[in-house]
mmCIF file with all atom_site columns, C-alpha atoms in Angstrom:
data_model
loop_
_atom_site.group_PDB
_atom_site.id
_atom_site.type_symbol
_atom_site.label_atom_id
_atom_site.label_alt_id
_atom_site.label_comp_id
_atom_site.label_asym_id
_atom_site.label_entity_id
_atom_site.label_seq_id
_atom_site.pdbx_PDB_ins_code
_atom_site.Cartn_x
_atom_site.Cartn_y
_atom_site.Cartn_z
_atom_site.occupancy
_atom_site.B_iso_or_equiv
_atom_site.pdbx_formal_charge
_atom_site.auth_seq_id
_atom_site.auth_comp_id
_atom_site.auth_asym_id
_atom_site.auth_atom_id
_atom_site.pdbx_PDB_model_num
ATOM 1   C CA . UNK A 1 1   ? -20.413 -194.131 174.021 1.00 58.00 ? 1   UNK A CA 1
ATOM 2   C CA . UNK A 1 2   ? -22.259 -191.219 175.652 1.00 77.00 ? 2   UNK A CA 1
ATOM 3   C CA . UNK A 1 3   ? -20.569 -190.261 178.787 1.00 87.00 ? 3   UNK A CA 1
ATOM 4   C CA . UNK A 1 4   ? -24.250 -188.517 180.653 1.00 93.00 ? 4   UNK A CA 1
ATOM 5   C CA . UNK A 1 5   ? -27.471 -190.365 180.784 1.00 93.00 ? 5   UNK A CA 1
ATOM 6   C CA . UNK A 1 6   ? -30.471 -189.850 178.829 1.00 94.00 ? 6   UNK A CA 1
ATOM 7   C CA . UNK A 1 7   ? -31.944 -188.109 181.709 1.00 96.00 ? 7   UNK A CA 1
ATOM 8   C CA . UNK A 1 8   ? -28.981 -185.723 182.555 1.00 95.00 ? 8   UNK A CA 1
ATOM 9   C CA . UNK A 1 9   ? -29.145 -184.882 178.444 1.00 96.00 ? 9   UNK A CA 1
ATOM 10  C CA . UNK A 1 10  ? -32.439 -184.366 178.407 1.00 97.00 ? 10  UNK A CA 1
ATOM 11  C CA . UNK A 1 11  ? -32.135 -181.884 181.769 1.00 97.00 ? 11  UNK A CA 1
ATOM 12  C CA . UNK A 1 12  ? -28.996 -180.132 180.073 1.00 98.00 ? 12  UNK A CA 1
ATOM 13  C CA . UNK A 1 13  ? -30.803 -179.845 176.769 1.00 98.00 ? 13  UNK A CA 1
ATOM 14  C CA . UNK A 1 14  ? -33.371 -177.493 178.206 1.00 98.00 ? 14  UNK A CA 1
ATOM 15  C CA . UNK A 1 15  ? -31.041 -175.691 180.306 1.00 98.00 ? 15  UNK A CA 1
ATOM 16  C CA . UNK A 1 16  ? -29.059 -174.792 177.235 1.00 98.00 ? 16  UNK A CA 1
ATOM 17  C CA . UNK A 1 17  ? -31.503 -173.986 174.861 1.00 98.00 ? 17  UNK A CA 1
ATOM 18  C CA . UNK A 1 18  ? -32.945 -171.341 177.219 1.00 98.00 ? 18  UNK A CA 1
ATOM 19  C CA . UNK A 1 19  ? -29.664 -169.675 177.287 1.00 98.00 ? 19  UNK A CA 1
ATOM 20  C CA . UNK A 1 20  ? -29.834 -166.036 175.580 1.00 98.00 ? 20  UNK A CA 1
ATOM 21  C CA . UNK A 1 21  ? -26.204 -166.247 174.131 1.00 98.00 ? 21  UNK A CA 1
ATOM 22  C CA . UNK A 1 22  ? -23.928 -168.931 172.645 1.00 98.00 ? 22  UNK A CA 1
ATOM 23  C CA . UNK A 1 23  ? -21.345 -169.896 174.583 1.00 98.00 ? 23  UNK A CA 1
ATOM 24  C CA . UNK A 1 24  ? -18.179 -172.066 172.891 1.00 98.00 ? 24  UNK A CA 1
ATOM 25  C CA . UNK A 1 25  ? -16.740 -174.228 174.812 1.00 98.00 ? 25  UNK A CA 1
ATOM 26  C CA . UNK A 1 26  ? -13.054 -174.686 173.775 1.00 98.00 ? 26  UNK A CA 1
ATOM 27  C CA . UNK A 1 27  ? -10.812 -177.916 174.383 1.00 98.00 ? 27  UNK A CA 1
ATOM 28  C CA . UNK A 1 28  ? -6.958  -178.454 174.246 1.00 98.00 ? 28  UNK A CA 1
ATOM 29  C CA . UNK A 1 29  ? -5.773  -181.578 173.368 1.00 97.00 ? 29  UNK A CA 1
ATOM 30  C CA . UNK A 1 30  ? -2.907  -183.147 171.865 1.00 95.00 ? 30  UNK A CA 1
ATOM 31  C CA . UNK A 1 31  ? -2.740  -186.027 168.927 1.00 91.00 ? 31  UNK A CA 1
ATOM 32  C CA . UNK A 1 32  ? -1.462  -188.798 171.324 1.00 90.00 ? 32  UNK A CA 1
ATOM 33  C CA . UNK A 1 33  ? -3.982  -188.386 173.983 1.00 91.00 ? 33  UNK A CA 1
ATOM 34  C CA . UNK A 1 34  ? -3.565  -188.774 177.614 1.00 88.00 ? 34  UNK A CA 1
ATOM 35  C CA . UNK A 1 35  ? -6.439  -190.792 179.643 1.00 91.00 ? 35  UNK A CA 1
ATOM 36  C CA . UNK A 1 36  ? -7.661  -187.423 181.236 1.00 95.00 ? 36  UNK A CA 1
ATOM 37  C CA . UNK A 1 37  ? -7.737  -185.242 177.991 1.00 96.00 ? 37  UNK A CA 1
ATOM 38  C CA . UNK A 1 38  ? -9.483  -187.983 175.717 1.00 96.00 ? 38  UNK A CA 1
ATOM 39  C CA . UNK A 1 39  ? -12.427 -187.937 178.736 1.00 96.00 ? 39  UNK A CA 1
ATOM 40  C CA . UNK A 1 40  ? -12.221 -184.095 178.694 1.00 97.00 ? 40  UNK A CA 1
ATOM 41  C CA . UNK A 1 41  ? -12.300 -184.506 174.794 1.00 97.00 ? 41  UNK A CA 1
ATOM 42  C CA . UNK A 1 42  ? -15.259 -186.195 174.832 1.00 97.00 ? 42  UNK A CA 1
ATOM 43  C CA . UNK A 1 43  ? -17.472 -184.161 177.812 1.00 97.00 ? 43  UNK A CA 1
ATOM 44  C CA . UNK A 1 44  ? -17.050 -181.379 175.720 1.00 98.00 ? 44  UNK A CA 1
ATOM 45  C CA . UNK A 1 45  ? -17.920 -182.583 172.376 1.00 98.00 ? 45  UNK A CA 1
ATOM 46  C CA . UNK A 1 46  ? -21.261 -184.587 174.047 1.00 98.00 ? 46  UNK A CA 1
ATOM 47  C CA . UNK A 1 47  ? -22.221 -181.144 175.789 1.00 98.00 ? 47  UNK A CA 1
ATOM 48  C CA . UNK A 1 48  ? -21.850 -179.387 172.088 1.00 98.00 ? 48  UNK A CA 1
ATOM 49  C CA . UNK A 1 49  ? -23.999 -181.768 170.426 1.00 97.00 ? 49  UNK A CA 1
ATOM 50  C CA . UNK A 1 50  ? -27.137 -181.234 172.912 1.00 98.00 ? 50  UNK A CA 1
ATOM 51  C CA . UNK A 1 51  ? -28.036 -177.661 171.931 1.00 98.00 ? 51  UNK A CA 1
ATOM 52  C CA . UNK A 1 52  ? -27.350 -174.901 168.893 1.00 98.00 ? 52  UNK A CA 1
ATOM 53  C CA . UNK A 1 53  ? -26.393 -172.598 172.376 1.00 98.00 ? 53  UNK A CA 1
ATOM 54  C CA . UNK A 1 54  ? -23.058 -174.460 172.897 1.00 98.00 ? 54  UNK A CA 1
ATOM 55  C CA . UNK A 1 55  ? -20.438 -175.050 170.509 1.00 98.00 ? 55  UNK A CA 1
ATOM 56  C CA . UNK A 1 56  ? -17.728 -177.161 171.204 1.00 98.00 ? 56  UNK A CA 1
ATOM 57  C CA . UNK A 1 57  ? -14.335 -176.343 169.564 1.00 98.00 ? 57  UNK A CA 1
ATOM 58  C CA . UNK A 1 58  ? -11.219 -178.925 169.844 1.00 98.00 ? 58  UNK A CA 1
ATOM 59  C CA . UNK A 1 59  ? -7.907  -178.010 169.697 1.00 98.00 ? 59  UNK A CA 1
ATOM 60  C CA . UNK A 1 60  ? -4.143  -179.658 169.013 1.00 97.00 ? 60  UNK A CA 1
ATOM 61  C CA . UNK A 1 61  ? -2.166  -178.042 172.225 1.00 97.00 ? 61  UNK A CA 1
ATOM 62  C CA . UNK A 1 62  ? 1.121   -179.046 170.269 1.00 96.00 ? 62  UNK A CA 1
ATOM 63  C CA . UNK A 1 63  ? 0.326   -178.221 166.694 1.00 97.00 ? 63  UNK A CA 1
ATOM 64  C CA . UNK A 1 64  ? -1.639  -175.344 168.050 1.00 98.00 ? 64  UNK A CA 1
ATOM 65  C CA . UNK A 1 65  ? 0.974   -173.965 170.090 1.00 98.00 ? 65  UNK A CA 1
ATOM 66  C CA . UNK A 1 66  ? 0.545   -170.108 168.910 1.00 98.00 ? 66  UNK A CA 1
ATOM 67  C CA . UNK A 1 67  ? -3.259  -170.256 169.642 1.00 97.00 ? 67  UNK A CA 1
ATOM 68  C CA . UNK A 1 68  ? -2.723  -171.774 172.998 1.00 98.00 ? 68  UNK A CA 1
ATOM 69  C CA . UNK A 1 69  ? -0.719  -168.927 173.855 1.00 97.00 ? 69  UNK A CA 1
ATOM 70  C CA . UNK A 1 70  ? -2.881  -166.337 172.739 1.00 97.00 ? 70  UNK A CA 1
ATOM 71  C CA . UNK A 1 71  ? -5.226  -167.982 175.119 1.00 97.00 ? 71  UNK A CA 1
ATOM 72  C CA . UNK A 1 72  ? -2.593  -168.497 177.880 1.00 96.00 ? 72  UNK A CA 1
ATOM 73  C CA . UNK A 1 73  ? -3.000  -172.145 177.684 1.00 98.00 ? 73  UNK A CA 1
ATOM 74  C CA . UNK A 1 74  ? 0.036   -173.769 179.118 1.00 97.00 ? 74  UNK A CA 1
ATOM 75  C CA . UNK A 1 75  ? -1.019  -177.863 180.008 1.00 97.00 ? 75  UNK A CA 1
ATOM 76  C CA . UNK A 1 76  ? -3.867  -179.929 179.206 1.00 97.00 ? 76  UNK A CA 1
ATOM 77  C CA . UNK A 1 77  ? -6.714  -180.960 178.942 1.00 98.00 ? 77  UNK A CA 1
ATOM 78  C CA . UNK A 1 78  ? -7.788  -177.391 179.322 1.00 98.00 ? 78  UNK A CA 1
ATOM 79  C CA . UNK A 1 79  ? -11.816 -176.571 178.825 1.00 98.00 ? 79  UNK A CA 1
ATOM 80  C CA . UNK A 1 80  ? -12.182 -172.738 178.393 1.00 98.00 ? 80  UNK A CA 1
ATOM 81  C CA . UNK A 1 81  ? -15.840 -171.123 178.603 1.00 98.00 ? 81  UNK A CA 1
ATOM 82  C CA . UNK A 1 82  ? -16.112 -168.358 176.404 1.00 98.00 ? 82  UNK A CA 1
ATOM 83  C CA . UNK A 1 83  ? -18.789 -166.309 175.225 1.00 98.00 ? 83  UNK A CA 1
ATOM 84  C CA . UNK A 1 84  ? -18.424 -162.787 173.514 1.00 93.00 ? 84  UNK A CA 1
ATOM 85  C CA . UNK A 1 85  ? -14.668 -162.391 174.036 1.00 92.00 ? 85  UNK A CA 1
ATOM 86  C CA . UNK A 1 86  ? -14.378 -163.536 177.376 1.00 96.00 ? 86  UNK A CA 1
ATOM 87  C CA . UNK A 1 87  ? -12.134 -166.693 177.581 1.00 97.00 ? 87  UNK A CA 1
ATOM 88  C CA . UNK A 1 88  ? -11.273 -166.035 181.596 1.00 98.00 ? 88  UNK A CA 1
ATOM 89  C CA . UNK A 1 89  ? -13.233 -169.177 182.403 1.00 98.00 ? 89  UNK A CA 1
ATOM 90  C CA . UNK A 1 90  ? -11.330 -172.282 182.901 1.00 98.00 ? 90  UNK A CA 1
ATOM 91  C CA . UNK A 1 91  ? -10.814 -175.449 183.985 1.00 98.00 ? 91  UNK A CA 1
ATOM 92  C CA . UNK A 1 92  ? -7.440  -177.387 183.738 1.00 98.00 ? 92  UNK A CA 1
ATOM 93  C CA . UNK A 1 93  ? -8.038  -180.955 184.148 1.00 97.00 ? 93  UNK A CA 1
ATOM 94  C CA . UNK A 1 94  ? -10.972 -182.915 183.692 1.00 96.00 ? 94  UNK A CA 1
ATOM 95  C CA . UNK A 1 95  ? -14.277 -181.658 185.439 1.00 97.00 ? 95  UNK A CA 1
ATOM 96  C CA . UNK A 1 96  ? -15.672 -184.937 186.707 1.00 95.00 ? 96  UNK A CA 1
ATOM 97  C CA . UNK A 1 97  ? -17.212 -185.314 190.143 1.00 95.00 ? 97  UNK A CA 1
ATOM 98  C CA . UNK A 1 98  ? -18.605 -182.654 191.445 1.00 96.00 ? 98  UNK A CA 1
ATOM 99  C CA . UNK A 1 99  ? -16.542 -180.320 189.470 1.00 98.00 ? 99  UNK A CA 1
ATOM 100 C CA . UNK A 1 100 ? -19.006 -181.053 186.399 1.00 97.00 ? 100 UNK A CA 1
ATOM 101 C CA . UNK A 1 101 ? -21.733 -179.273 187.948 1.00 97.00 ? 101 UNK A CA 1
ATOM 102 C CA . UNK A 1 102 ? -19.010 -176.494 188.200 1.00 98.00 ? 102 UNK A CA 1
ATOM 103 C CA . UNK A 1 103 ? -18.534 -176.705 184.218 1.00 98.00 ? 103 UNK A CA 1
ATOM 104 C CA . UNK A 1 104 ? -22.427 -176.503 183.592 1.00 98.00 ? 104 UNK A CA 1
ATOM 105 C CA . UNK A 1 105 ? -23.071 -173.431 186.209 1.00 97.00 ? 105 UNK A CA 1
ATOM 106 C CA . UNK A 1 106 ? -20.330 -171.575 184.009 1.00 98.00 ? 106 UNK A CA 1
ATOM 107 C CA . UNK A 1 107 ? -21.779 -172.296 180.712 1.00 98.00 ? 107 UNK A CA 1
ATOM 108 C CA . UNK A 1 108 ? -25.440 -171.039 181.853 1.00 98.00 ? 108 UNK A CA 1
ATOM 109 C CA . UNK A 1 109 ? -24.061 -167.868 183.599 1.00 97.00 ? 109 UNK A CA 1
ATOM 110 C CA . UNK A 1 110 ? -21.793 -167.233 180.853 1.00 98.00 ? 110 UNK A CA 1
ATOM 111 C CA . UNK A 1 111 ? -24.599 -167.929 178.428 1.00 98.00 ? 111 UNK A CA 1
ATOM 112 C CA . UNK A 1 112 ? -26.973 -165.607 180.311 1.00 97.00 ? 112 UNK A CA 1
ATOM 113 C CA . UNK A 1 113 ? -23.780 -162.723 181.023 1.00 97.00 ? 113 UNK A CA 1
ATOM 114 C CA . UNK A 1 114 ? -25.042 -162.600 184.616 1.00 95.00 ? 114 UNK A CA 1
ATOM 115 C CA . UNK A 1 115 ? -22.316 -163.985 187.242 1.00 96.00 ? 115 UNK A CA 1
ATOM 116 C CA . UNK A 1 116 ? -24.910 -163.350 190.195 1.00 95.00 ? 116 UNK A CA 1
ATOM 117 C CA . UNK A 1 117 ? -22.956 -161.316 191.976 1.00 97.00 ? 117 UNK A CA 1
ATOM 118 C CA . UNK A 1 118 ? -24.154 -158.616 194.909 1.00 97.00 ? 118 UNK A CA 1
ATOM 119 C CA . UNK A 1 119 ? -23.491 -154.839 194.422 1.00 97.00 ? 119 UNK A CA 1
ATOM 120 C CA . UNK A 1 120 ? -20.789 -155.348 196.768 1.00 98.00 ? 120 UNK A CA 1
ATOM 121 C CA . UNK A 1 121 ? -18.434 -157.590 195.338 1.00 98.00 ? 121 UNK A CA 1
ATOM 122 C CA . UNK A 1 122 ? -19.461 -156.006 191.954 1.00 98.00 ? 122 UNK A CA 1
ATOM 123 C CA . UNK A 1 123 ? -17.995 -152.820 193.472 1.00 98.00 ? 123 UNK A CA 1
ATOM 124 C CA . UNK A 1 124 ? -15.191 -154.263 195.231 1.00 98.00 ? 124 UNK A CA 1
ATOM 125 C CA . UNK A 1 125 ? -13.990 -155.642 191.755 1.00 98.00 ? 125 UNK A CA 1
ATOM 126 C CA . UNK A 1 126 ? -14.459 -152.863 189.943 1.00 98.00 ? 126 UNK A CA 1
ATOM 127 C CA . UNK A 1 127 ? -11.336 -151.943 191.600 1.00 98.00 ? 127 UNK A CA 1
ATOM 128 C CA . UNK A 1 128 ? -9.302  -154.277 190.054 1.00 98.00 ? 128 UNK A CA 1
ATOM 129 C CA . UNK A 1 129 ? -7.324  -152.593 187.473 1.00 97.00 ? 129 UNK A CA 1
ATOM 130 C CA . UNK A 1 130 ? -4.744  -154.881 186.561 1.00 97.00 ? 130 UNK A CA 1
ATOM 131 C CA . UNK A 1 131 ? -4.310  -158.856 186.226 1.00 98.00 ? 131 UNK A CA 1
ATOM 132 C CA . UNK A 1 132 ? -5.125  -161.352 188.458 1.00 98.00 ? 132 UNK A CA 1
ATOM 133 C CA . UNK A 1 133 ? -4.943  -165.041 188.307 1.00 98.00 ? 133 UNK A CA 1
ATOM 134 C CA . UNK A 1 134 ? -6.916  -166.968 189.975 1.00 98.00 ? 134 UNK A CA 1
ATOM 135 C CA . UNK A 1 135 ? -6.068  -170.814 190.552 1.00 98.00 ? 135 UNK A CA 1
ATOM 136 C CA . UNK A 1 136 ? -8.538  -173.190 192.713 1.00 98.00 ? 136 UNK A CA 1
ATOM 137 C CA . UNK A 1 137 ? -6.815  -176.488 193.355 1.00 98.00 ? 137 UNK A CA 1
ATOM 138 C CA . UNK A 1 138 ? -9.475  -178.905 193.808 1.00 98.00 ? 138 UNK A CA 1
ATOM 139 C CA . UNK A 1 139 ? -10.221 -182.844 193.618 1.00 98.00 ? 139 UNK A CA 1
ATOM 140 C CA . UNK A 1 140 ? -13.085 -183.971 191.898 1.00 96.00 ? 140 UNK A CA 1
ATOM 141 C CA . UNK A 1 141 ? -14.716 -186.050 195.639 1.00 96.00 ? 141 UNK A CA 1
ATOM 142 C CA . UNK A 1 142 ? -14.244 -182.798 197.511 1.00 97.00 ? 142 UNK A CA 1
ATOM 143 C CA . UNK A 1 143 ? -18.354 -181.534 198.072 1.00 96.00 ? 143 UNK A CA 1
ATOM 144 C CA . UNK A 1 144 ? -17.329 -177.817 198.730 1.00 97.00 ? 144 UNK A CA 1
ATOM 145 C CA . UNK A 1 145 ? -14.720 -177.111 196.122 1.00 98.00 ? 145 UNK A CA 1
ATOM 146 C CA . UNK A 1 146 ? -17.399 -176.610 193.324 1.00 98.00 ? 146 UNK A CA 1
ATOM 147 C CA . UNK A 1 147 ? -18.403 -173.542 195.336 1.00 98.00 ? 147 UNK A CA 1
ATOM 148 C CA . UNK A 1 148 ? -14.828 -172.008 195.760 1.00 98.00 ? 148 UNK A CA 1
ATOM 149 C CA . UNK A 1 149 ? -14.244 -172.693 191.928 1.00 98.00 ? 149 UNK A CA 1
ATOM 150 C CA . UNK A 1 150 ? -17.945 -170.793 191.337 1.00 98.00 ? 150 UNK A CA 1
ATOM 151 C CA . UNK A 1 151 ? -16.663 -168.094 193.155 1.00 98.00 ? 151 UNK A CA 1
ATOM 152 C CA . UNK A 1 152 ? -13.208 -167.262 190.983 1.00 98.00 ? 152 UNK A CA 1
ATOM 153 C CA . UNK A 1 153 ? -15.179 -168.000 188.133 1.00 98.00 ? 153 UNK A CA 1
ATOM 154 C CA . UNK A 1 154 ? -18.009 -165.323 188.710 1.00 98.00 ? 154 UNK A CA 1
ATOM 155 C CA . UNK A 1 155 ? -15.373 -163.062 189.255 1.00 98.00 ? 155 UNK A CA 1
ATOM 156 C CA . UNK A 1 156 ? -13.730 -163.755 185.666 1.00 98.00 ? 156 UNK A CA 1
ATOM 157 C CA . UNK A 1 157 ? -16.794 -162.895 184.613 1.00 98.00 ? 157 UNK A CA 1
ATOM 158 C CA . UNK A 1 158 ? -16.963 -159.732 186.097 1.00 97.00 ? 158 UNK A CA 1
ATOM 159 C CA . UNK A 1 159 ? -14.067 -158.263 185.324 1.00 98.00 ? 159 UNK A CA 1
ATOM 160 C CA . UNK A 1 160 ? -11.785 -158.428 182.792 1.00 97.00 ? 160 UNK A CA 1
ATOM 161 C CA . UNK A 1 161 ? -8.424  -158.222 184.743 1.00 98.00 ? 161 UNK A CA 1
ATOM 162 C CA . UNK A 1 162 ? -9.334  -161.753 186.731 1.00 98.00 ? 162 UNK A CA 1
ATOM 163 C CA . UNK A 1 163 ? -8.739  -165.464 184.889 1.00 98.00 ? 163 UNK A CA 1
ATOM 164 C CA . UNK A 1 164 ? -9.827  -168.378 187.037 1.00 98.00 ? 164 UNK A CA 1
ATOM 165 C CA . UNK A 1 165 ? -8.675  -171.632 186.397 1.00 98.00 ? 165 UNK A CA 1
ATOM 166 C CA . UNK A 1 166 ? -9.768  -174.923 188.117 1.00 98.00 ? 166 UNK A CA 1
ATOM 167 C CA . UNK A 1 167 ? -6.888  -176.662 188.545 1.00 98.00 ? 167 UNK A CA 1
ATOM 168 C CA . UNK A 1 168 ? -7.264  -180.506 189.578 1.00 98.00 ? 168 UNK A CA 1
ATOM 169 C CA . UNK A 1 169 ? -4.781  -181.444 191.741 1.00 98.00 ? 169 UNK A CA 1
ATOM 170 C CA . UNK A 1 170 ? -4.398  -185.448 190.993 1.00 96.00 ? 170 UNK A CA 1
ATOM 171 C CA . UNK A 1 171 ? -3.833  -184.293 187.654 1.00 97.00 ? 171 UNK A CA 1
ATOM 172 C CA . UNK A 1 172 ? -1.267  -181.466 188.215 1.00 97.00 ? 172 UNK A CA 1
ATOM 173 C CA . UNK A 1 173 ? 0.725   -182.538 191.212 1.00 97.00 ? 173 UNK A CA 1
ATOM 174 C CA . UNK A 1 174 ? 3.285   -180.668 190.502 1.00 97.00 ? 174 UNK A CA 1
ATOM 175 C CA . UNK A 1 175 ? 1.352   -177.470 191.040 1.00 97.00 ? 175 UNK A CA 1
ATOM 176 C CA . UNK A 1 176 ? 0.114   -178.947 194.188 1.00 97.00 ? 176 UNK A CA 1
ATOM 177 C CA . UNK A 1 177 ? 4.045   -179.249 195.410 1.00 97.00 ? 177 UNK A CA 1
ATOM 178 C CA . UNK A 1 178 ? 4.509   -175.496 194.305 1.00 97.00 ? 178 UNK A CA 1
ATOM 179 C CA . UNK A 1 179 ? 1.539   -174.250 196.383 1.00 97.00 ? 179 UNK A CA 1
ATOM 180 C CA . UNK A 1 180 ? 2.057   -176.268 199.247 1.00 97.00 ? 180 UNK A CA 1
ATOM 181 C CA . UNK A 1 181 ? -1.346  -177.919 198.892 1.00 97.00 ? 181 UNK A CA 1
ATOM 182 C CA . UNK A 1 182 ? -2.538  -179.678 202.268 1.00 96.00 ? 182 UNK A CA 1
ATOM 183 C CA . UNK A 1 183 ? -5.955  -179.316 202.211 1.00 96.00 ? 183 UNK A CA 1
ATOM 184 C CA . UNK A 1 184 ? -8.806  -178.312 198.786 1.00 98.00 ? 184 UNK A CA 1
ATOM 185 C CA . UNK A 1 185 ? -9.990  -176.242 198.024 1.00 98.00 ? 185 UNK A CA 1
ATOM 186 C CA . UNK A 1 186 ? -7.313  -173.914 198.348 1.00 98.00 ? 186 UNK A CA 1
ATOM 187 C CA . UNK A 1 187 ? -7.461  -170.485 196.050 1.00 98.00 ? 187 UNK A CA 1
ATOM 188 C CA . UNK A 1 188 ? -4.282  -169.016 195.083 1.00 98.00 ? 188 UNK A CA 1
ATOM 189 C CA . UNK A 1 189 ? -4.126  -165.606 194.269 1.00 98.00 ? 189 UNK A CA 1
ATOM 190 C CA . UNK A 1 190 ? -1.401  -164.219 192.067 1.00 97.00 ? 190 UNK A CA 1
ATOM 191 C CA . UNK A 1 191 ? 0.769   -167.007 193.492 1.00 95.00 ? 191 UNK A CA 1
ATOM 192 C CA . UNK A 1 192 ? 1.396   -164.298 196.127 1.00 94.00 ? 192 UNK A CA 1
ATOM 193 C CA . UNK A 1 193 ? -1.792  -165.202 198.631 1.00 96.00 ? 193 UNK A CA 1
ATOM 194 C CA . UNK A 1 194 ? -4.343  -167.706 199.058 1.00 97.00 ? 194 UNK A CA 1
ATOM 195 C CA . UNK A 1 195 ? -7.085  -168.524 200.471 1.00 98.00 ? 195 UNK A CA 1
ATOM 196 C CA . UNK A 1 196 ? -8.124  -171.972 201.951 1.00 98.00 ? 196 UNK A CA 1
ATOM 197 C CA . UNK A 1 197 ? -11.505 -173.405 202.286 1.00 98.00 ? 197 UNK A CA 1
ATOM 198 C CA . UNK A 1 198 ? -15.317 -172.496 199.959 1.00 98.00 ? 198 UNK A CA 1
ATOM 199 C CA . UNK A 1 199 ? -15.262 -168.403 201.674 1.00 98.00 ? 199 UNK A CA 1
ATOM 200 C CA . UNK A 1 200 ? -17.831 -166.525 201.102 1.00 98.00 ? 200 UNK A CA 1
ATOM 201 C CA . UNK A 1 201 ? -17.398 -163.540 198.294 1.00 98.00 ? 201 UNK A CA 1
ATOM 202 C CA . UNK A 1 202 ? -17.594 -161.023 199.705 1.00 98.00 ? 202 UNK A CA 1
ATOM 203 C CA . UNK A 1 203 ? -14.355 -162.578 201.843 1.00 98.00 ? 203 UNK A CA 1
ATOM 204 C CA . UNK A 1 204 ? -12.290 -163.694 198.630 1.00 98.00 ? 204 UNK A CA 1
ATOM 205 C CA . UNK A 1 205 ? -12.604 -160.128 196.755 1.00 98.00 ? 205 UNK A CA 1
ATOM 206 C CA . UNK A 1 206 ? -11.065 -158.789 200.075 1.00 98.00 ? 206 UNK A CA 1
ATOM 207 C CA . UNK A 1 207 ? -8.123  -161.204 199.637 1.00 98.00 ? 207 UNK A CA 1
ATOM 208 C CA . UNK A 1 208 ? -8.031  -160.543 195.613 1.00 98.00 ? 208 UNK A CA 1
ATOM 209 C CA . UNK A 1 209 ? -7.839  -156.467 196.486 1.00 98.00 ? 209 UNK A CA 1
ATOM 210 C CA . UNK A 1 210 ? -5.227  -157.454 199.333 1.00 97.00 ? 210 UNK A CA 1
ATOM 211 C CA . UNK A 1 211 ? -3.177  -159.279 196.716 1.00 97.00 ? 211 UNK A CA 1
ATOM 212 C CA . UNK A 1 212 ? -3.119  -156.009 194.893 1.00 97.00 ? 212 UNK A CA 1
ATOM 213 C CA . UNK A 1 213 ? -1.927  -153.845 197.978 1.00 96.00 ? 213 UNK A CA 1
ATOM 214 C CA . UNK A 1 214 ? -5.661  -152.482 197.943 1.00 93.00 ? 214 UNK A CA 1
#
C-alpha cells in the first residue's frame, strides 16, 4: 500500500527527475522489524521507485553490522542521503510529519550539490577542520524543527568534518534523557554545546566554531 498520494508522487516525480545527480538513499533495518523501521522501510523504497535519480538501498543493521559501522550507524531505522561520497546526511528515526519535507529538501539539494548557503557561513565552515556531530532532536508535530534539521544538514553538506543526524525524540528517549531535552528542536553540538530553538545560520556556525574553541 503506497504510503504518499497520487498527487504528492506525481509532485515528487518531477522534482526528482530534474535533479542533476543521483542521490541513494540508504536504509538500516533489521530482519524482525520494529513498527518505526518497517514505515521507514517502506518511505524509502516508495521514494526509490518514483524516479531513475533516487535509488533506494536497504540494509540488515544486525547482519550488516561491519557496514553500519563504516557508516557510523549505531540504532535504527536510520535513512542516510548520500550522493558522491557524502553519507553526512541523516535521519535516525522515521521522518514523518513535518520532518518528511526535511527528507525531500535533502535529497534535491544533495541531488543538485548546492546546500544554499551564504558566503558567510560558507566561510565560517571552512574553518572547521576536524569532526563535528551534529544531532537535532526533534518530534515529527513540531512546525519549526524541519528548519533547525535543514540547517545541520546544509552544513553536512558543506563540509566534510560535520554529520547531522535528525534524531526523533519519541523514538530515542533515551537520548532525550542524556541531553536533557525540555523543549525541540534542540541542536547538540559535539555533545559539548547546544543550541535550542530553529536559529538562524549564520547563529549555529558561531556555536559549531565555539564548540571547537574557535
Amino acid at each position: 500500500m503506497a504510503l504518499l498520494k497520487e498527487k504528492d508522487r506525481d509532485a515528487l516525480k518531477k522534482t526528482f527527475d530534474a535533479l542533476p545527480h543521483v542521490v541513494t538513499l540508504l536504509m538500516f533495518t533489521q530482519e524482525m522489524e520494529c513498527e518505526t523501521c518497517r514505515l521507514a522501510r517502506e518511505l524509502v523504497e516508495e521514494l526509490g521507485s518514483l524516479s531513475r535519480k533516487v535509488r533506494a538501498e536497504v540494509h540488515d543493521f544486525v547482519q550488516e553490522a561491519d557496514l553500519a559501522k563504516r557508516y557510523g550507524v549505531d540504532k535504527i531505522p536510520a535513512i542516510l542521503v548520500t550522493e558522491g561520497g557524502n553519507a553526512r546526511v541523516r535521519f535516525s528515526g522515521v521522518p514523518g510529519g513535518y520532518e518528511f519535507g526535511s527528507l525531500v529538501e535533502a535529497i534535491r539539494q544533495m541531488g543538485q550539490r548546492d546546500p544554499g548557503l551564504s558566503a558567510e557561513v560558507r566561510a565560517m565552515l571552512a574553518q572547521v577542520d576536524r569532526p563535528v556531530h551534529l544531532q537535532v532532536m526533534v518530534t515529527l508535530t513540531c512546525p519549526y524543527c524541519s528548519r533547525a534539521v535543514a540547517t545541520a544538514h546544509r552544513f553536512a553538506m558543506a563540509s566534510e568534518h560535520i554529520t547531522a543526524d535528525m534524531v526523533e525524540t519519541a523514538e530515542f528517549p533515551h537520548l532525550a534523557v542524556k541531553y536533557d531535552v525540555q523543549g525541540v528542536p534542540k541542536t547538540i553540538i559535539n555533545d559539548t554545546h547546544s543550541v535550542l530553538g530553529a536559529q538562524p545560520e549564520l547563529l549555529v556556525a558561531r556555536e559549531v566554531l565555539k564548540a571547537l574553541g574557535k
